[in-house]
PDB file of C-alpha atoms in Angstrom:
ATOM      1  CA  UNK X   1      -2.018 -28.299  14.408  1.00 63.00           C
ATOM      2  CA  UNK X   2      -2.164 -29.277  18.077  1.00 75.00           C
ATOM      3  CA  UNK X   3       1.137 -27.555  18.777  1.00 76.00           C
ATOM      4  CA  UNK X   4       0.057 -24.410  16.967  1.00 82.00           C
ATOM      5  CA  UNK X   5      -3.353 -24.222  18.638  1.00 84.00           C
ATOM      6  CA  UNK X   6      -1.810 -24.847  22.057  1.00 87.00           C
ATOM      7  CA  UNK X   7       0.774 -22.132  21.461  1.00 83.00           C
ATOM      8  CA  UNK X   8      -1.941 -19.769  20.276  1.00 85.00           C
ATOM      9  CA  UNK X   9      -3.935 -20.387  23.435  1.00 88.00           C
ATOM     10  CA  UNK X  10      -0.862 -19.743  25.587  1.00 88.00           C
ATOM     11  CA  UNK X  11      -0.124 -16.591  23.596  1.00 88.00           C
ATOM     12  CA  UNK X  12      -3.621 -15.217  24.176  1.00 87.00           C
ATOM     13  CA  UNK X  13      -3.236 -16.060  27.849  1.00 91.00           C
ATOM     14  CA  UNK X  14      -0.019 -14.032  28.065  1.00 89.00           C
ATOM     15  CA  UNK X  15      -1.751 -11.066  26.452  1.00 90.00           C
ATOM     16  CA  UNK X  16      -4.869 -11.239  28.632  1.00 91.00           C
ATOM     17  CA  UNK X  17      -2.787 -11.640  31.801  1.00 92.00           C
ATOM     18  CA  UNK X  18      -0.716  -8.596  30.824  1.00 89.00           C
ATOM     19  CA  UNK X  19       2.548 -10.511  31.137  1.00 91.00           C
ATOM     20  CA  UNK X  20       5.324  -8.180  32.316  1.00 93.00           C
ATOM     21  CA  UNK X  21       7.840  -9.387  29.726  1.00 92.00           C
ATOM     22  CA  UNK X  22       5.354  -8.894  26.925  1.00 93.00           C
ATOM     23  CA  UNK X  23       4.324  -5.449  28.133  1.00 94.00           C
ATOM     24  CA  UNK X  24       7.967  -4.458  28.588  1.00 95.00           C
ATOM     25  CA  UNK X  25       8.770  -5.218  24.955  1.00 95.00           C
ATOM     26  CA  UNK X  26       5.641  -3.381  23.795  1.00 95.00           C
ATOM     27  CA  UNK X  27       6.554  -0.353  25.910  1.00 96.00           C
ATOM     28  CA  UNK X  28      10.080  -0.124  24.486  1.00 97.00           C
ATOM     29  CA  UNK X  29       8.827  -0.581  20.921  1.00 96.00           C
ATOM     30  CA  UNK X  30       6.155   2.093  21.142  1.00 96.00           C
ATOM     31  CA  UNK X  31       8.239   4.615  23.098  1.00 97.00           C
ATOM     32  CA  UNK X  32      11.268   4.504  20.802  1.00 97.00           C
ATOM     33  CA  UNK X  33       9.130   4.436  17.655  1.00 97.00           C
ATOM     34  CA  UNK X  34       7.010   7.383  18.767  1.00 96.00           C
ATOM     35  CA  UNK X  35      10.032   9.528  19.645  1.00 98.00           C
ATOM     36  CA  UNK X  36      11.727   8.608  16.351  1.00 98.00           C
ATOM     37  CA  UNK X  37       8.520   9.468  14.480  1.00 97.00           C
ATOM     38  CA  UNK X  38       8.314  12.875  16.162  1.00 97.00           C
ATOM     39  CA  UNK X  39      11.914  13.667  15.232  1.00 98.00           C
ATOM     40  CA  UNK X  40      11.338  12.371  11.694  1.00 98.00           C
ATOM     41  CA  UNK X  41       8.265  14.573  11.378  1.00 97.00           C
ATOM     42  CA  UNK X  42      10.232  17.631  12.483  1.00 97.00           C
ATOM     43  CA  UNK X  43      12.845  16.854   9.825  1.00 97.00           C
ATOM     44  CA  UNK X  44      10.844  15.211   7.047  1.00 96.00           C
ATOM     45  CA  UNK X  45       7.898  17.613   6.733  1.00 96.00           C
ATOM     46  CA  UNK X  46      10.073  20.710   6.103  1.00 95.00           C
ATOM     47  CA  UNK X  47      12.292  18.728   3.715  1.00 95.00           C
ATOM     48  CA  UNK X  48       9.289  17.408   1.795  1.00 94.00           C
ATOM     49  CA  UNK X  49       7.655  20.833   1.631  1.00 93.00           C
ATOM     50  CA  UNK X  50      10.893  22.517   0.501  1.00 91.00           C
ATOM     51  CA  UNK X  51      11.559  19.979  -2.246  1.00 91.00           C
ATOM     52  CA  UNK X  52       7.910  19.872  -3.306  1.00 88.00           C
ATOM     53  CA  UNK X  53       7.620  23.637  -3.635  1.00 87.00           C
ATOM     54  CA  UNK X  54      11.164  24.483  -4.652  1.00 84.00           C
ATOM     55  CA  UNK X  55      12.605  24.738  -8.119  1.00 84.00           C
ATOM     56  CA  UNK X  56      16.376  24.587  -7.832  1.00 83.00           C
ATOM     57  CA  UNK X  57      19.356  22.999  -9.591  1.00 88.00           C
ATOM     58  CA  UNK X  58      19.816  19.410  -8.475  1.00 86.00           C
ATOM     59  CA  UNK X  59      16.177  18.918  -7.498  1.00 86.00           C
ATOM     60  CA  UNK X  60      15.936  15.754  -9.566  1.00 90.00           C
ATOM     61  CA  UNK X  61      18.983  14.370  -7.751  1.00 92.00           C
ATOM     62  CA  UNK X  62      17.390  15.172  -4.392  1.00 90.00           C
ATOM     63  CA  UNK X  63      14.207  13.386  -5.457  1.00 90.00           C
ATOM     64  CA  UNK X  64      16.226  10.353  -6.518  1.00 92.00           C
ATOM     65  CA  UNK X  65      18.081  10.372  -3.201  1.00 92.00           C
ATOM     66  CA  UNK X  66      14.861  10.537  -1.182  1.00 91.00           C
ATOM     67  CA  UNK X  67      13.348   7.681  -3.173  1.00 90.00           C
ATOM     68  CA  UNK X  68      16.496   5.615  -2.687  1.00 91.00           C
ATOM     69  CA  UNK X  69      16.588   6.270   1.050  1.00 91.00           C
ATOM     70  CA  UNK X  70      13.020   5.002   1.380  1.00 91.00           C
ATOM     71  CA  UNK X  71      14.295   1.528   0.532  1.00 88.00           C
ATOM     72  CA  UNK X  72      17.394   1.750   2.735  1.00 88.00           C
ATOM     73  CA  UNK X  73      18.005  -1.659   4.380  1.00 91.00           C
ATOM     74  CA  UNK X  74      17.742  -1.492   8.154  1.00 93.00           C
ATOM     75  CA  UNK X  75      20.900  -3.551   8.658  1.00 92.00           C
ATOM     76  CA  UNK X  76      22.885  -1.055   6.588  1.00 93.00           C
ATOM     77  CA  UNK X  77      21.636   1.805   8.773  1.00 95.00           C
ATOM     78  CA  UNK X  78      22.455  -0.232  11.841  1.00 94.00           C
ATOM     79  CA  UNK X  79      25.932  -1.033  10.556  1.00 95.00           C
ATOM     80  CA  UNK X  80      26.794   2.579   9.724  1.00 96.00           C
ATOM     81  CA  UNK X  81      25.509   3.947  13.023  1.00 96.00           C
ATOM     82  CA  UNK X  82      27.200   1.128  14.926  1.00 96.00           C
ATOM     83  CA  UNK X  83      30.497   2.306  13.469  1.00 95.00           C
ATOM     84  CA  UNK X  84      29.767   5.888  14.477  1.00 96.00           C
ATOM     85  CA  UNK X  85      28.591   5.071  18.005  1.00 96.00           C
ATOM     86  CA  UNK X  86      31.023   2.292  18.942  1.00 94.00           C
ATOM     87  CA  UNK X  87      33.897   3.073  21.312  1.00 91.00           C
ATOM     88  CA  UNK X  88      36.284   3.326  18.380  1.00 92.00           C
ATOM     89  CA  UNK X  89      33.894   5.556  16.426  1.00 92.00           C
ATOM     90  CA  UNK X  90      33.784   9.354  16.355  1.00 94.00           C
ATOM     91  CA  UNK X  91      30.720   9.445  18.642  1.00 93.00           C
ATOM     92  CA  UNK X  92      31.856   6.694  20.973  1.00 91.00           C
ATOM     93  CA  UNK X  93      32.532   9.052  23.888  1.00 92.00           C
ATOM     94  CA  UNK X  94      28.818   9.773  24.221  1.00 93.00           C
ATOM     95  CA  UNK X  95      28.083   6.177  25.243  1.00 93.00           C
ATOM     96  CA  UNK X  96      24.942   5.935  23.146  1.00 95.00           C
ATOM     97  CA  UNK X  97      25.455   2.446  21.735  1.00 96.00           C
ATOM     98  CA  UNK X  98      23.072  -0.172  23.145  1.00 96.00           C
ATOM     99  CA  UNK X  99      20.704   2.474  24.493  1.00 97.00           C
ATOM    100  CA  UNK X 100      17.212   3.499  23.386  1.00 97.00           C
ATOM    101  CA  UNK X 101      18.719   6.729  22.010  1.00 97.00           C
ATOM    102  CA  UNK X 102      20.833   4.770  19.549  1.00 97.00           C
ATOM    103  CA  UNK X 103      17.716   2.947  18.387  1.00 97.00           C
ATOM    104  CA  UNK X 104      15.873   6.250  18.017  1.00 97.00           C
ATOM    105  CA  UNK X 105      18.709   7.623  15.892  1.00 97.00           C
ATOM    106  CA  UNK X 106      18.561   4.628  13.573  1.00 97.00           C
ATOM    107  CA  UNK X 107      14.783   4.688  13.343  1.00 97.00           C
ATOM    108  CA  UNK X 108      14.856   8.396  12.578  1.00 97.00           C
ATOM    109  CA  UNK X 109      17.164   7.730   9.627  1.00 96.00           C
ATOM    110  CA  UNK X 110      14.676   5.132   8.365  1.00 96.00           C
ATOM    111  CA  UNK X 111      11.513   7.177   8.850  1.00 96.00           C
ATOM    112  CA  UNK X 112      12.616  10.646   7.709  1.00 97.00           C
ATOM    113  CA  UNK X 113      12.779   9.847   3.954  1.00 96.00           C
ATOM    114  CA  UNK X 114       9.315   8.296   4.126  1.00 96.00           C
ATOM    115  CA  UNK X 115       7.817  11.320   5.891  1.00 96.00           C
ATOM    116  CA  UNK X 116       9.578  13.630   3.424  1.00 96.00           C
ATOM    117  CA  UNK X 117       8.366  11.734   0.355  1.00 95.00           C
ATOM    118  CA  UNK X 118       4.755  11.506   1.526  1.00 94.00           C
ATOM    119  CA  UNK X 119       4.776  15.204   2.409  1.00 95.00           C
ATOM    120  CA  UNK X 120       6.309  16.030  -0.968  1.00 94.00           C
ATOM    121  CA  UNK X 121       3.539  14.115  -2.743  1.00 92.00           C
ATOM    122  CA  UNK X 122       0.856  15.851  -0.678  1.00 91.00           C
ATOM    123  CA  UNK X 123       2.304  19.299  -1.405  1.00 91.00           C
ATOM    124  CA  UNK X 124       2.752  18.549  -5.106  1.00 87.00           C
ATOM    125  CA  UNK X 125      -0.881  17.466  -5.360  1.00 84.00           C
ATOM    126  CA  UNK X 126      -2.261  20.569  -3.628  1.00 80.00           C
ATOM    127  CA  UNK X 127      -4.077  23.372  -5.394  1.00 78.00           C
ATOM    128  CA  UNK X 128      -1.243  25.473  -6.939  1.00 79.00           C
ATOM    129  CA  UNK X 129      -3.173  28.669  -6.165  1.00 83.00           C
ATOM    130  CA  UNK X 130      -2.972  28.306  -2.369  1.00 80.00           C
ATOM    131  CA  UNK X 131       0.555  29.615  -1.844  1.00 81.00           C
ATOM    132  CA  UNK X 132       0.392  32.493  -4.377  1.00 81.00           C
ATOM    133  CA  UNK X 133      -2.949  33.586  -2.923  1.00 82.00           C
ATOM    134  CA  UNK X 134      -1.545  33.622   0.602  1.00 80.00           C
ATOM    135  CA  UNK X 135       1.467  35.654  -0.546  1.00 79.00           C
ATOM    136  CA  UNK X 136      -0.784  38.099  -2.407  1.00 83.00           C
ATOM    137  CA  UNK X 137      -2.802  38.642   0.767  1.00 80.00           C
ATOM    138  CA  UNK X 138       0.350  39.730   2.562  1.00 78.00           C
ATOM    139  CA  UNK X 139       1.439  36.524   4.261  1.00 78.00           C
ATOM    140  CA  UNK X 140       5.128  35.759   4.555  1.00 82.00           C
ATOM    141  CA  UNK X 141       6.409  32.788   2.585  1.00 82.00           C
ATOM    142  CA  UNK X 142       6.750  30.769   5.780  1.00 85.00           C
ATOM    143  CA  UNK X 143       3.175  31.594   6.722  1.00 87.00           C
ATOM    144  CA  UNK X 144       2.031  30.725   3.220  1.00 85.00           C
ATOM    145  CA  UNK X 145       3.761  27.334   3.355  1.00 86.00           C
ATOM    146  CA  UNK X 146       2.164  26.695   6.744  1.00 90.00           C
ATOM    147  CA  UNK X 147      -1.248  27.479   5.252  1.00 88.00           C
ATOM    148  CA  UNK X 148      -0.535  25.082   2.412  1.00 88.00           C
ATOM    149  CA  UNK X 149       0.429  22.330   4.868  1.00 90.00           C
ATOM    150  CA  UNK X 150      -2.823  22.894   6.726  1.00 88.00           C
ATOM    151  CA  UNK X 151      -4.695  22.406   3.466  1.00 89.00           C
ATOM    152  CA  UNK X 152      -2.942  19.064   2.878  1.00 89.00           C
ATOM    153  CA  UNK X 153      -2.936  18.061   6.563  1.00 89.00           C
ATOM    154  CA  UNK X 154      -4.390  14.639   5.875  1.00 88.00           C
ATOM    155  CA  UNK X 155      -1.529  13.889   3.513  1.00 89.00           C
ATOM    156  CA  UNK X 156       0.948  15.066   6.150  1.00 92.00           C
ATOM    157  CA  UNK X 157      -0.761  12.901   8.761  1.00 91.00           C
ATOM    158  CA  UNK X 158      -0.461   9.965   6.379  1.00 90.00           C
ATOM    159  CA  UNK X 159       3.249  10.729   6.086  1.00 93.00           C
ATOM    160  CA  UNK X 160       3.658  10.611   9.860  1.00 93.00           C
ATOM    161  CA  UNK X 161       1.708   7.356  10.173  1.00 91.00           C
ATOM    162  CA  UNK X 162       3.717   5.763   7.360  1.00 92.00           C
ATOM    163  CA  UNK X 163       6.938   6.746   9.094  1.00 94.00           C
ATOM    164  CA  UNK X 164       5.749   5.200  12.349  1.00 94.00           C
ATOM    165  CA  UNK X 165       4.715   2.026  10.551  1.00 91.00           C
ATOM    166  CA  UNK X 166       8.179   1.756   9.033  1.00 92.00           C
ATOM    167  CA  UNK X 167      10.029   1.848  12.358  1.00 95.00           C
ATOM    168  CA  UNK X 168       7.715   0.032  14.755  1.00 94.00           C
ATOM    169  CA  UNK X 169       8.123  -3.265  12.897  1.00 90.00           C
ATOM    170  CA  UNK X 170      11.825  -3.056  12.000  1.00 92.00           C
ATOM    171  CA  UNK X 171      14.339  -5.399  13.606  1.00 92.00           C
ATOM    172  CA  UNK X 172      17.801  -4.678  12.169  1.00 91.00           C
ATOM    173  CA  UNK X 173      18.389  -1.282  13.791  1.00 95.00           C
ATOM    174  CA  UNK X 174      16.858  -2.350  17.100  1.00 95.00           C
ATOM    175  CA  UNK X 175      19.022  -5.457  17.288  1.00 94.00           C
ATOM    176  CA  UNK X 176      22.310  -3.896  16.182  1.00 95.00           C
ATOM    177  CA  UNK X 177      22.068  -0.578  18.004  1.00 96.00           C
ATOM    178  CA  UNK X 178      19.949  -1.575  20.995  1.00 95.00           C
ATOM    179  CA  UNK X 179      21.576  -4.899  21.791  1.00 94.00           C
ATOM    180  CA  UNK X 180      18.250  -6.550  22.718  1.00 94.00           C
ATOM    181  CA  UNK X 181      18.756  -5.855  26.444  1.00 94.00           C
ATOM    182  CA  UNK X 182      15.892  -7.170  28.551  1.00 92.00           C
ATOM    183  CA  UNK X 183      13.675  -4.425  29.933  1.00 91.00           C
ATOM    184  CA  UNK X 184      15.783  -1.700  28.332  1.00 95.00           C
ATOM    185  CA  UNK X 185      16.177  -2.047  24.581  1.00 96.00           C
ATOM    186  CA  UNK X 186      14.272  -5.257  23.856  1.00 96.00           C
ATOM    187  CA  UNK X 187      11.483  -4.489  21.404  1.00 96.00           C
ATOM    188  CA  UNK X 188       8.656  -6.655  20.136  1.00 95.00           C
ATOM    189  CA  UNK X 189      10.576  -7.627  17.012  1.00 94.00           C
ATOM    190  CA  UNK X 190      13.864  -8.447  18.742  1.00 95.00           C
ATOM    191  CA  UNK X 191      12.030 -10.328  21.491  1.00 95.00           C
ATOM    192  CA  UNK X 192      10.206 -12.413  18.882  1.00 94.00           C
ATOM    193  CA  UNK X 193      13.510 -13.341  17.240  1.00 92.00           C
ATOM    194  CA  UNK X 194      15.166 -14.197  20.556  1.00 92.00           C
ATOM    195  CA  UNK X 195      12.340 -16.104  22.220  1.00 91.00           C
ATOM    196  CA  UNK X 196      11.532 -18.133  19.120  1.00 90.00           C
ATOM    197  CA  UNK X 197      15.191 -19.163  18.808  1.00 91.00           C
ATOM    198  CA  UNK X 198      15.033 -20.276  22.463  1.00 90.00           C
ATOM    199  CA  UNK X 199      11.995 -22.434  21.764  1.00 90.00           C
ATOM    200  CA  UNK X 200       9.523 -20.051  23.446  1.00 91.00           C
ATOM    201  CA  UNK X 201       7.199 -20.072  20.476  1.00 91.00           C
ATOM    202  CA  UNK X 202       4.085 -19.068  22.435  1.00 92.00           C
ATOM    203  CA  UNK X 203       5.820 -15.996  23.845  1.00 92.00           C
ATOM    204  CA  UNK X 204       6.974 -14.963  20.370  1.00 92.00           C
ATOM    205  CA  UNK X 205       3.491 -15.587  19.039  1.00 93.00           C
ATOM    206  CA  UNK X 206       1.962 -13.319  21.692  1.00 94.00           C
ATOM    207  CA  UNK X 207       4.250 -10.492  20.654  1.00 94.00           C
ATOM    208  CA  UNK X 208       3.586 -11.278  17.006  1.00 93.00           C
ATOM    209  CA  UNK X 209      -0.154 -10.896  17.545  1.00 94.00           C
ATOM    210  CA  UNK X 210       0.356  -7.560  19.277  1.00 94.00           C
ATOM    211  CA  UNK X 211       2.663  -6.380  16.514  1.00 92.00           C
ATOM    212  CA  UNK X 212       0.093  -7.373  13.909  1.00 92.00           C
ATOM    213  CA  UNK X 213      -2.532  -5.423  15.855  1.00 93.00           C
ATOM    214  CA  UNK X 214      -0.340  -2.315  15.816  1.00 90.00           C
ATOM    215  CA  UNK X 215       0.324  -2.762  12.089  1.00 86.00           C
ATOM    216  CA  UNK X 216      -3.405  -3.174  11.428  1.00 90.00           C
ATOM    217  CA  UNK X 217      -4.291   0.018  13.304  1.00 88.00           C
ATOM    218  CA  UNK X 218      -1.521   1.922  11.519  1.00 85.00           C
ATOM    219  CA  UNK X 219      -2.641   0.739   8.089  1.00 82.00           C
ATOM    220  CA  UNK X 220      -6.324   1.427   8.752  1.00 86.00           C
ATOM    221  CA  UNK X 221      -5.456   4.943   9.860  1.00 81.00           C
ATOM    222  CA  UNK X 222      -3.154   5.423   6.864  1.00 76.00           C
ATOM    223  CA  UNK X 223      -5.834   4.276   4.411  1.00 79.00           C
ATOM    224  CA  UNK X 224      -8.344   6.610   6.050  1.00 78.00           C
ATOM    225  CA  UNK X 225      -5.981   9.577   5.737  1.00 70.00           C
ATOM    226  CA  UNK X 226      -5.181   8.803   2.099  1.00 66.00           C
ATOM    227  CA  UNK X 227      -8.892   8.764   1.205  1.00 70.00           C
ATOM    228  CA  UNK X 228      -9.502  12.236   2.677  1.00 64.00           C
TER     229      UNK X 228
END
């Protein structure tokens, strides 16, 4: 217990003193996760709305695919994108591997199915009269869908928050595609893994406490949105 309490005290000290290494990992984590969430929102909300409102052949297969992708292992995403972005891969000439952009690509793949599924559920649970009423009043279908999304905005916001929560705490994509480069691609999760393996338990604990704080805020916000 002495070791744990001493490490906890050191961890709080690092947080209060705004340690540069700690803040650097937090900055990379939040910046890449936020960008990935924005891209995932731009992709996932239209996909979720289209599948939720559409009636087309193969819809059940699309639903199954989206549900499957929600549970996609991060290391599998990292492995596939590593092959695409490596020097021998088809996208190797762009030099994206071991950059924040590679991490954002991987996180986008992870978050988009979650945003799409949450949006789909929100749209499916909306009043079925909203879209037909908007169309009857002369709105275009796109305008009518937009009105429907406004009506279920809390569900859409929950989708965005859930997507962010998925990527901010992941480690596989960040490690494999980012390379855990200090001050550049080192996130909270990869820094925790590295520093703990080096014996810097207090440093890892400081980042762990910050990551738990982010997760707590995300989940509180998500629960609030789901109750609206």
